[in-house]
Amino acid sequence: MATSVVPDIELQKQFDYCLKVKTLLAERLPGRAPLAFTHTYGCQGNVAEGERIDGMLAQMGYEFCDDASKADFILFNTCAVREHAEERVFSNLGRLKVFKETNPNLIIAVCGCMVQQEHIKKKLKSSFPYVDLVFGTHAIHTFPESLYNCILKQERVFEVPDSDGVVFEGVPSKHSNGIKAFLPISYGCNNFCTYCVVPLVKGRERSRKYEDIMADARQLVADGYKEIMLIGQNVNSYGNDFGETNLFAKLLREINDIPGDFIIRFMTSHPKDCSFELIDTMAECSKVEHHIHLPFQSGNDRVLREMNRHYDRKRYTEVAKYAKERIPDIAITSDVIVGFPGETHEDFLDTVSLIREIEFSSLYIFIFSPRVGTKAASMPDPVPAEEKSAWFKELSDAQEEVAAARSLAMKGKVYRALVEGRNKAGRLCGRTSQNIMIEFDGPDDLIGTFQNIKVTEPLTWILKGELQ
Ligand code: SAM
Ligand code: SF4
């Protein structure tokens, strides 16, 4: 399928709408800038989309606040991956009703993956009458026009087109910090894992043009960003829709060649497309950090087939072991689903044995959550929730042991870390190449720089250290 790129003329129309909103708001709120409160739920892809929406809001003259009760515009950018994420959005939306009662001019908007689902759209229409604007994942570029209509006509706007998805360029993102930036390389997903709603709500995989990504990467380095995180649901298949293979490895090498002191990370790698060439590229590119997030989901081949993952345990372990051979200090992290429909305790034990075999540095463990419209949602699922919770605990305990042993082995060693800020304890903190959090004492002017830190006290999930 050819990628559908939004033409410049349509984008120009949207920039014009930004100015129209700005003028309208200047009339309605004389003497002060309108205030926006935006909150993004979910993955890095959502965060990057939220940053583009913030970029558009800035062009409309909005300033940003952390207190929703003071805002003129509130936006929730939502996630649909698990039921829990959806429940949080509904409960947080419920709390906004009182703000609307005290400020009838407040605009409340909901966008992103959740609203792309018909049953959610209906629920927002009928049960949340104080939500003014709803726009889907394929209507982000027309957000200025939707907001203009919503403010001008003072009527509810629901803009949720059905689409395979579009790519639009030229909207400046408002990055949430000046040190680390997400750089999307593709949108959507073609993999249709049987449990996952992402392909249904984010559309087909669309790669951004190579030159557009390179231009963004050069700009981020010129702007002083120290970490570039390349993001996509499956970065390894970047460019497949242009008929290219292994284009991601080439992209990594070319970004690595941009002059400057910065680091590169990427997420997510799908094991079926993670080539040995990619691992070689990581090993050879000095700016690419020694961390790979390689979600395995299950250690059992039958369950992997039922999940439609297109790799087996053998293939997964081959890639992971090659990565460890080529990059001995690499950290491998992963996502796992516990209690997939039909999974038995015996199948589950294959997952436990895989985490001991690979020795992941950390895991995101999820209990299976049935998603409307996915194949797995209609599969027989006889294991009761309490049993799945017990398996979850069993796996978390096993991973904790693995992580504690890995941390202990770091004691006394020195790691280079990008200093990101201060944590709640008031200590400086950053991440090692392996993406492990490390905290230490030091002055504020180290924030945004690379420092060498010696590990003095390795805890399971965080390292404590001393500046060298
Ligand atoms: N594209 C990435 C990949 O394939 O590895 C992952 C994207 S998904 C947004 C993040 C994680 O959520 C998945 O790796 C999976 O572990 C988890 N997930 C997705 N759907 C789920 C579901 N229905 N129930 C529980 N966990 C789910
Ligand atoms: Fe979902 Fe699978 Fe696509 Fe990841 S690869 S986003 S888990 S369908």
Coordinates of C-alpha atoms and ligand atoms in Angstrom, one line a residue:
M1 CA 0.0 0.0 0.0
A2 CA 1.3 3.4 -0.9
T3 CA 1.8 5.7 2.1
S4 CA -0.8 8.5 2.1
V5 CA 1.0 11.7 2.8
V6 CA -1.1 14.8 3.7
P7 CA -0.5 17.3 0.9
D8 CA 1.1 20.7 1.7
I9 CA -2.0 22.6 0.7
E10 CA -4.1 20.8 3.4
L11 CA -1.4 21.4 6.0
Q12 CA -1.3 25.1 5.0
K13 CA -5.1 25.2 5.5
Q14 CA -4.5 23.8 9.1
F15 CA -1.8 26.4 9.8
D16 CA -4.4 29.1 8.7
Y17 CA -6.9 27.5 11.2
C18 CA -4.2 27.9 14.0
L19 CA -4.2 31.6 13.3
K20 CA -8.0 31.8 13.2
V21 CA -8.2 30.1 16.6
K22 CA -5.6 32.5 17.9
T23 CA -7.6 35.5 16.8
L24 CA -10.8 34.0 18.1
L25 CA -9.3 33.4 21.5
A26 CA -7.7 36.9 21.7
E27 CA -11.3 38.3 21.3
R28 CA -12.8 35.9 23.9
L29 CA -10.0 36.2 26.5
P30 CA -8.7 39.7 26.1
G31 CA -5.5 40.6 27.9
R32 CA -4.3 37.1 28.6
A33 CA -3.0 34.0 26.8
P34 CA -5.3 30.9 26.8
L35 CA -4.1 28.1 29.0
A36 CA -3.9 24.4 27.9
F37 CA -3.6 21.3 30.0
T38 CA -2.7 18.2 28.0
H39 CA -2.1 14.7 29.2
T40 CA -0.9 11.7 27.2
Y41 CA -1.5 8.1 28.3
G42 CA 0.4 5.1 26.9
C43 CA 3.4 4.4 24.6
Q44 CA 6.2 6.6 23.2
G45 CA 4.2 6.8 20.0
N46 CA 1.4 8.6 21.8
V47 CA 3.9 10.8 23.6
A48 CA 5.3 11.9 20.3
E49 CA 1.8 12.5 18.9
G50 CA 1.0 14.5 22.0
E51 CA 4.1 16.7 21.4
R52 CA 2.9 17.5 17.9
I53 CA -0.5 18.4 19.3
D54 CA 1.1 20.6 21.8
G55 CA 3.1 22.2 18.9
M56 CA -0.2 23.0 17.2
L57 CA -1.6 24.4 20.4
A58 CA 1.4 26.7 20.8
Q59 CA 0.8 28.0 17.3
M60 CA -2.7 28.8 18.3
G61 CA -1.3 31.0 21.1
Y62 CA -1.9 28.6 24.0
E63 CA 0.4 28.5 27.0
F64 CA 0.6 25.4 29.1
C65 CA -0.3 24.7 32.7
D66 CA 0.0 21.7 35.1
D67 CA -3.2 22.4 36.9
A68 CA -6.3 21.3 34.9
S69 CA -8.6 23.5 37.1
K70 CA -6.9 26.6 35.6
A71 CA -7.1 25.6 32.0
D72 CA -9.2 26.9 29.2
F73 CA -8.6 23.8 27.2
I74 CA -8.1 20.2 28.5
L75 CA -7.0 17.3 26.3
F76 CA -6.6 13.6 27.1
N77 CA -4.6 11.8 24.5
T78 CA -5.6 8.2 25.2
C79 CA -4.3 4.6 25.0
A80 CA -6.4 1.5 24.2
V81 CA -3.8 -1.2 24.7
R82 CA -5.3 -2.5 28.0
E83 CA -8.6 -2.1 29.7
H84 CA -7.0 -0.6 32.7
A85 CA -5.7 2.3 30.6
E86 CA -9.2 3.0 29.3
E87 CA -10.7 2.9 32.8
R88 CA -8.2 5.5 34.0
V89 CA -9.2 7.8 31.3
F90 CA -12.9 7.5 32.0
S91 CA -12.3 8.0 35.7
N92 CA -10.1 11.1 35.1
L93 CA -12.7 12.5 32.7
G94 CA -15.4 12.1 35.4
R95 CA -13.4 14.5 37.6
L96 CA -13.5 17.2 34.9
K97 CA -17.3 17.6 35.1
V98 CA -17.0 20.0 38.0
F99 CA -14.5 22.2 36.1
K100 CA -17.0 22.5 33.3
E101 CA -19.7 23.5 35.7
T102 CA -17.6 26.4 37.1
N103 CA -16.2 27.4 33.7
P104 CA -18.7 26.8 30.9
N105 CA -16.2 28.2 28.3
L106 CA -13.8 25.4 29.1
I107 CA -13.2 23.0 26.1
I108 CA -12.7 19.4 27.0
A109 CA -11.2 17.2 24.3
V110 CA -10.3 13.5 24.0
C111 CA -8.2 12.1 21.2
G112 CA -6.0 9.1 20.4
C113 CA -6.4 5.3 20.3
M114 CA -9.4 4.9 22.5
V115 CA -11.7 7.1 20.5
Q116 CA -10.9 5.3 17.3
Q117 CA -13.1 2.4 18.7
E118 CA -16.8 2.7 17.9
H119 CA -18.0 1.6 21.3
I120 CA -15.9 4.2 23.0
K121 CA -17.0 6.9 20.7
K122 CA -20.6 6.0 21.5
K123 CA -19.9 6.0 25.2
L124 CA -18.3 9.5 25.1
K125 CA -21.3 10.8 23.1
S126 CA -23.9 9.5 25.4
S127 CA -22.3 9.4 28.9
F128 CA -19.9 12.3 28.8
P129 CA -22.0 15.2 27.4
Y130 CA -19.4 17.7 28.7
V131 CA -16.7 16.4 26.4
D132 CA -16.7 19.0 23.5
L133 CA -14.2 17.6 21.0
V134 CA -13.2 14.1 20.1
F135 CA -10.7 13.4 17.3
G136 CA -9.2 10.1 16.2
T137 CA -5.7 9.0 15.4
H138 CA -6.2 9.8 11.7
A139 CA -7.5 13.3 12.4
I140 CA -4.6 14.8 14.3
H141 CA -3.5 17.0 11.4
T142 CA -7.0 18.5 11.2
F143 CA -7.2 19.2 14.9
P144 CA -6.9 23.0 14.4
E145 CA -9.9 23.0 12.1
S146 CA -11.9 20.8 14.5
L147 CA -11.0 23.1 17.5
Y148 CA -11.9 26.2 15.5
N149 CA -15.4 24.8 14.7
C150 CA -15.9 23.7 18.2
I151 CA -15.1 27.1 19.7
L152 CA -16.9 29.2 17.0
K153 CA -20.1 27.2 16.8
Q154 CA -20.1 26.1 20.4
E155 CA -21.2 22.6 19.4
R156 CA -19.7 19.2 20.0
V157 CA -17.3 18.0 17.3
F158 CA -16.6 14.3 16.7
E159 CA -13.9 13.8 14.0
V160 CA -13.0 10.1 13.8
P161 CA -12.5 9.1 10.2
D162 CA -11.9 5.5 9.3
S163 CA -8.6 5.2 7.5
D164 CA -5.5 3.2 7.0
G165 CA -3.7 6.2 8.3
V166 CA -1.7 9.2 7.0
V167 CA 1.7 10.7 7.4
F168 CA 2.0 14.5 7.8
E169 CA 5.2 16.5 8.2
G170 CA 6.1 20.1 9.0
V171 CA 4.3 20.4 12.4
P172 CA 6.9 21.5 15.0
S173 CA 6.7 19.3 18.1
K174 CA 6.8 20.8 21.5
H175 CA 9.3 18.4 23.2
S176 CA 8.7 17.9 26.9
N177 CA 12.4 18.4 27.8
G178 CA 15.4 19.8 26.2
I179 CA 17.6 16.7 26.7
K180 CA 15.8 13.7 25.3
A181 CA 13.6 13.7 22.2
F182 CA 11.4 11.0 20.6
L183 CA 11.8 10.8 16.8
P184 CA 9.0 8.8 15.1
I185 CA 10.2 6.8 12.1
S186 CA 7.0 5.0 11.3
Y187 CA 3.3 4.9 12.4
G188 CA 0.8 2.1 12.8
C189 CA 1.4 -1.6 12.6
N190 CA 0.8 -4.5 10.1
N191 CA 1.4 -7.4 12.4
F192 CA -2.0 -8.1 13.9
C193 CA -0.8 -10.0 17.0
T194 CA -4.1 -11.6 18.0
Y195 CA -4.3 -9.8 21.4
C196 CA -3.4 -6.4 20.2
V197 CA -5.7 -3.4 19.3
V198 CA -2.9 -1.2 17.9
P199 CA -3.3 -2.1 14.2
L200 CA -7.1 -1.5 14.6
V201 CA -6.7 2.0 16.1
K202 CA -3.4 3.3 14.7
G203 CA -3.8 2.0 11.1
R204 CA -1.4 0.3 8.7
E205 CA 2.4 0.7 9.1
R206 CA 3.5 3.9 7.4
S207 CA 7.2 4.7 7.2
R208 CA 8.3 8.3 7.2
K209 CA 10.6 9.4 4.4
Y210 CA 14.2 8.7 5.1
E211 CA 15.2 12.3 4.3
D212 CA 12.5 13.7 6.6
I213 CA 13.8 11.6 9.5
M214 CA 17.4 12.5 8.8
A215 CA 16.5 16.2 8.7
D216 CA 14.8 16.0 12.0
A217 CA 17.7 14.1 13.6
R218 CA 20.2 16.8 12.4
Q219 CA 17.9 19.5 13.7
L220 CA 17.6 17.8 17.1
V221 CA 21.4 17.5 17.4
A222 CA 21.8 21.2 16.3
D223 CA 19.2 22.2 19.0
G224 CA 21.3 20.5 21.6
Y225 CA 19.4 17.3 22.4
K226 CA 21.6 14.7 23.9
E227 CA 19.4 11.6 23.3
I228 CA 17.4 10.7 20.2
M229 CA 15.0 7.9 20.7
L230 CA 13.8 6.5 17.3
I231 CA 10.3 5.1 17.7
G232 CA 7.9 2.9 15.9
Q233 CA 5.7 -0.1 16.7
N234 CA 8.3 -2.2 14.8
V235 CA 11.4 -0.2 14.0
N236 CA 12.9 -3.2 12.3
S237 CA 10.4 -3.2 9.5
Y238 CA 11.0 0.5 8.8
G239 CA 11.0 1.0 5.0
N240 CA 9.4 -2.3 4.2
D241 CA 6.4 -0.4 2.8
F242 CA 8.9 1.3 0.4
G243 CA 10.0 -2.2 -0.7
E244 CA 13.3 -2.0 1.2
T245 CA 14.7 -4.4 3.7
N246 CA 17.2 -3.6 6.5
L247 CA 16.7 0.2 5.9
F248 CA 16.6 0.7 9.7
A249 CA 20.2 -0.4 10.1
K250 CA 21.2 2.1 7.4
L251 CA 19.3 4.8 9.1
L252 CA 21.0 4.1 12.4
R253 CA 24.4 4.3 10.8
E254 CA 23.7 7.6 9.1
I255 CA 22.3 9.2 12.3
N256 CA 25.3 7.8 14.2
D257 CA 27.5 9.7 11.6
I258 CA 26.0 13.1 12.5
P259 CA 28.8 15.0 14.3
G260 CA 28.1 15.8 18.0
D261 CA 28.1 14.3 21.4
F262 CA 24.7 12.6 21.6
I263 CA 23.3 9.1 22.0
I264 CA 20.8 7.0 20.1
R265 CA 18.1 4.7 21.4
F266 CA 15.3 2.9 19.6
M267 CA 12.1 1.2 20.4
T268 CA 10.4 -1.3 19.7
S269 CA 12.2 -4.2 17.9
H270 CA 10.0 -7.0 16.8
P271 CA 11.9 -10.3 17.2
K272 CA 10.7 -11.6 13.8
D273 CA 12.3 -8.7 12.0
C274 CA 15.3 -8.2 14.3
S275 CA 18.2 -9.1 12.0
F276 CA 21.8 -10.0 13.0
E277 CA 22.8 -7.1 10.8
L278 CA 20.9 -4.8 13.1
I279 CA 22.9 -6.2 16.1
D280 CA 26.1 -5.8 14.1
T281 CA 25.1 -2.2 13.4
M282 CA 24.5 -1.5 17.1
A283 CA 27.9 -3.0 17.9
E284 CA 29.6 -0.8 15.3
C285 CA 27.9 2.5 16.0
S286 CA 29.4 4.2 19.0
K287 CA 26.4 6.5 19.7
V288 CA 23.9 3.6 19.7
E289 CA 23.4 2.7 23.4
H290 CA 23.7 -0.9 24.6
H291 CA 20.1 -1.6 25.2
I292 CA 17.5 -3.4 23.1
H293 CA 13.8 -3.8 24.0
L294 CA 12.8 -7.0 22.4
P295 CA 9.4 -8.1 23.5
F296 CA 9.0 -11.9 23.5
Q297 CA 5.4 -12.1 25.0
S298 CA 5.7 -15.8 25.8
G299 CA 8.4 -18.5 26.1
N300 CA 6.0 -21.2 24.7
D301 CA 5.9 -21.9 21.0
R302 CA 2.2 -22.9 20.9
V303 CA 1.2 -19.7 22.7
L304 CA 3.5 -17.7 20.3
R305 CA 1.7 -19.2 17.4
E306 CA -1.7 -18.4 18.9
M307 CA -0.5 -14.9 19.4
N308 CA 0.5 -14.7 15.6
R309 CA 4.0 -13.5 16.6
H310 CA 5.8 -15.3 13.6
Y311 CA 8.9 -16.4 15.6
D312 CA 9.5 -19.2 18.0
R313 CA 11.5 -19.5 21.2
K314 CA 14.6 -20.8 19.3
R315 CA 14.7 -17.8 16.9
Y316 CA 14.2 -15.5 19.9
T317 CA 17.0 -17.0 21.9
E318 CA 19.3 -17.0 18.8
V319 CA 18.9 -13.3 18.3
A320 CA 19.2 -12.5 22.1
K321 CA 22.3 -14.6 22.4
Y322 CA 23.9 -13.1 19.3
A323 CA 23.3 -9.7 20.8
K324 CA 25.0 -10.7 24.0
E325 CA 28.0 -12.2 22.1
R326 CA 28.5 -9.1 19.9
I327 CA 27.8 -6.5 22.8
P328 CA 28.7 -8.3 26.0
D329 CA 27.4 -5.5 28.3
I330 CA 24.0 -5.2 26.4
A331 CA 20.8 -5.0 28.5
I332 CA 17.8 -6.8 27.0
T333 CA 14.4 -5.8 28.2
S334 CA 11.1 -7.2 27.1
D335 CA 7.3 -7.3 27.3
V336 CA 5.4 -10.4 28.5
I337 CA 1.7 -11.3 28.5
V338 CA 0.6 -13.6 31.3
G339 CA -2.7 -15.6 31.0
F340 CA -3.1 -15.4 27.2
P341 CA -6.4 -17.3 26.4
G342 CA -5.7 -21.1 26.6
E343 CA -2.3 -20.7 28.3
T344 CA -1.7 -23.4 30.9
H345 CA 0.5 -23.2 33.9
E346 CA 2.9 -25.6 32.0
D347 CA 3.0 -23.2 29.1
F348 CA 3.6 -20.3 31.5
L349 CA 6.6 -22.1 33.0
D350 CA 8.3 -21.9 29.6
T351 CA 8.1 -18.1 30.0
V352 CA 9.7 -18.3 33.5
S353 CA 12.5 -20.5 32.1
L354 CA 13.1 -18.1 29.2
I355 CA 13.6 -15.1 31.5
R356 CA 16.1 -17.1 33.5
E357 CA 17.9 -18.2 30.3
I358 CA 18.1 -14.7 28.7
E359 CA 18.6 -12.8 32.0
F360 CA 16.6 -9.7 31.1
S361 CA 17.5 -6.5 32.9
S362 CA 13.8 -5.7 33.3
L363 CA 10.4 -6.8 32.1
Y364 CA 7.1 -5.2 31.5
I365 CA 4.6 -7.9 32.6
F366 CA 1.0 -7.6 31.6
I367 CA -2.0 -9.8 32.4
F368 CA -3.9 -10.5 29.2
S369 CA -6.7 -7.9 28.7
P370 CA -9.4 -8.8 26.0
R371 CA -9.7 -6.0 23.4
V372 CA -12.8 -5.5 21.4
G373 CA -12.3 -6.5 17.7
T374 CA -9.2 -8.6 18.3
K375 CA -9.1 -12.4 17.6
A376 CA -7.9 -13.3 21.1
A377 CA -10.9 -11.6 22.7
S378 CA -13.1 -14.4 21.4
M379 CA -10.8 -17.3 22.3
P380 CA -11.8 -19.5 25.2
D381 CA -10.1 -18.2 28.3
P382 CA -10.8 -20.6 31.2
V383 CA -8.1 -19.6 33.7
P384 CA -9.6 -17.5 36.5
A385 CA -8.3 -14.0 37.2
E386 CA -6.9 -14.9 40.6
E387 CA -4.8 -17.7 39.1
K388 CA -3.4 -15.3 36.4
S389 CA -2.5 -12.9 39.2
A390 CA -0.6 -15.7 41.0
W391 CA 1.3 -16.4 37.8
F392 CA 2.0 -12.7 37.4
K393 CA 3.6 -12.7 40.9
E394 CA 5.6 -15.9 40.2
L395 CA 7.0 -14.2 37.1
S396 CA 7.7 -10.9 38.8
D397 CA 9.5 -12.7 41.7
A398 CA 11.7 -14.6 39.2
Q399 CA 12.5 -11.5 37.3
E400 CA 13.4 -9.6 40.5
E401 CA 16.0 -12.3 41.3
V402 CA 17.5 -12.0 37.8
A403 CA 17.6 -8.2 38.0
A404 CA 19.1 -8.2 41.5
A405 CA 21.9 -10.5 40.4
R406 CA 22.5 -8.4 37.3
S407 CA 22.7 -5.2 39.4
L408 CA 25.0 -6.8 41.9
A409 CA 27.5 -7.6 39.1
M410 CA 27.6 -3.8 38.3
K411 CA 29.0 -2.9 41.7
G412 CA 32.3 -1.1 41.6
K413 CA 32.1 -0.5 37.8
V414 CA 32.0 2.9 36.2
Y415 CA 29.2 3.8 33.7
R416 CA 28.8 6.8 31.5
A417 CA 25.3 8.2 32.0
L418 CA 23.3 11.1 30.6
V419 CA 22.2 13.2 33.5
E420 CA 18.5 13.9 33.2
G421 CA 17.6 15.8 36.3
R422 CA 16.9 15.4 40.0
N423 CA 14.8 12.6 41.5
K424 CA 12.4 13.0 44.4
A425 CA 15.2 12.4 46.9
G426 CA 16.9 15.5 45.4
R427 CA 19.8 13.5 43.9
L428 CA 20.9 13.8 40.3
C429 CA 19.8 10.9 38.2
G430 CA 20.5 9.6 34.7
R431 CA 20.6 6.4 32.7
T432 CA 23.5 4.2 31.8
S433 CA 24.0 3.0 28.3
Q434 CA 22.0 -0.1 29.4
N435 CA 19.0 2.2 30.2
I436 CA 19.4 1.6 34.0
M437 CA 18.6 4.4 36.3
I438 CA 21.6 5.6 38.4
E439 CA 21.4 8.3 41.1
F440 CA 24.3 10.3 42.7
D441 CA 25.1 13.7 44.2
G442 CA 26.3 16.6 42.2
P443 CA 25.6 20.2 41.1
D444 CA 22.7 21.3 38.8
D445 CA 25.0 22.3 36.0
L446 CA 25.6 18.6 35.3
I447 CA 22.0 18.2 34.1
G448 CA 22.1 17.5 30.3
T449 CA 25.7 16.4 30.3
F450 CA 27.3 12.9 30.2
Q451 CA 29.1 11.9 33.4
N452 CA 31.0 8.9 34.6
I453 CA 29.5 7.4 37.7
K454 CA 30.9 4.5 39.8
V455 CA 28.3 2.1 41.2
T456 CA 28.5 1.9 45.0
E457 CA 25.2 0.5 45.9
P458 CA 23.4 -1.6 43.3
L459 CA 19.7 -2.0 44.2
T460 CA 17.4 -4.2 42.1
W461 CA 15.8 -1.5 39.9
I462 CA 18.1 1.5 40.5
L463 CA 21.9 1.9 41.0
K464 CA 23.3 4.3 43.5
G465 CA 26.7 5.8 42.7
E466 CA 29.4 8.4 43.0
L467 CA 30.5 11.0 40.4
Q468 CA 34.0 10.2 39.1
Ligands
SAM1 N1 4.8 -3.1 19.0 C1 5.4 -3.6 20.2 C2 5.7 -5.1 20.1 O1 5.1 -5.8 19.3 O2 6.6 -5.5 20.8 C3 4.5 -3.4 21.4 C4 3.4 -2.5 21.5 S1 2.2 -2.7 22.6 C5 1.5 -1.1 22.6 C6 3.0 -2.8 24.2 C7 2.8 -4.1 24.9 O3 1.5 -4.2 25.4 C8 3.0 -5.4 24.1 O4 4.3 -5.8 23.8 C9 2.2 -6.4 24.9 O5 3.1 -7.0 25.8 C10 1.2 -5.5 25.7 N2 -0.2 -5.8 25.2 C11 -0.7 -5.5 24.0 N3 -2.0 -5.9 23.9 C12 -2.2 -6.4 25.1 C13 -3.4 -7.1 25.7 N4 -4.5 -7.2 25.0 N5 -3.3 -7.5 26.9 C14 -2.2 -7.4 27.7 N6 -1.1 -6.8 27.2 C15 -1.1 -6.4 25.9
SF4_2 FE1 0.6 -4.8 18.7 FE2 1.9 -6.8 17.7 FE3 1.8 -4.5 16.3 FE4 3.2 -4.7 18.6 S1 3.6 -5.8 16.7 S2 1.8 -3.1 18.0 S3 2.0 -6.1 19.8 S4 0.1 -5.9 16.7

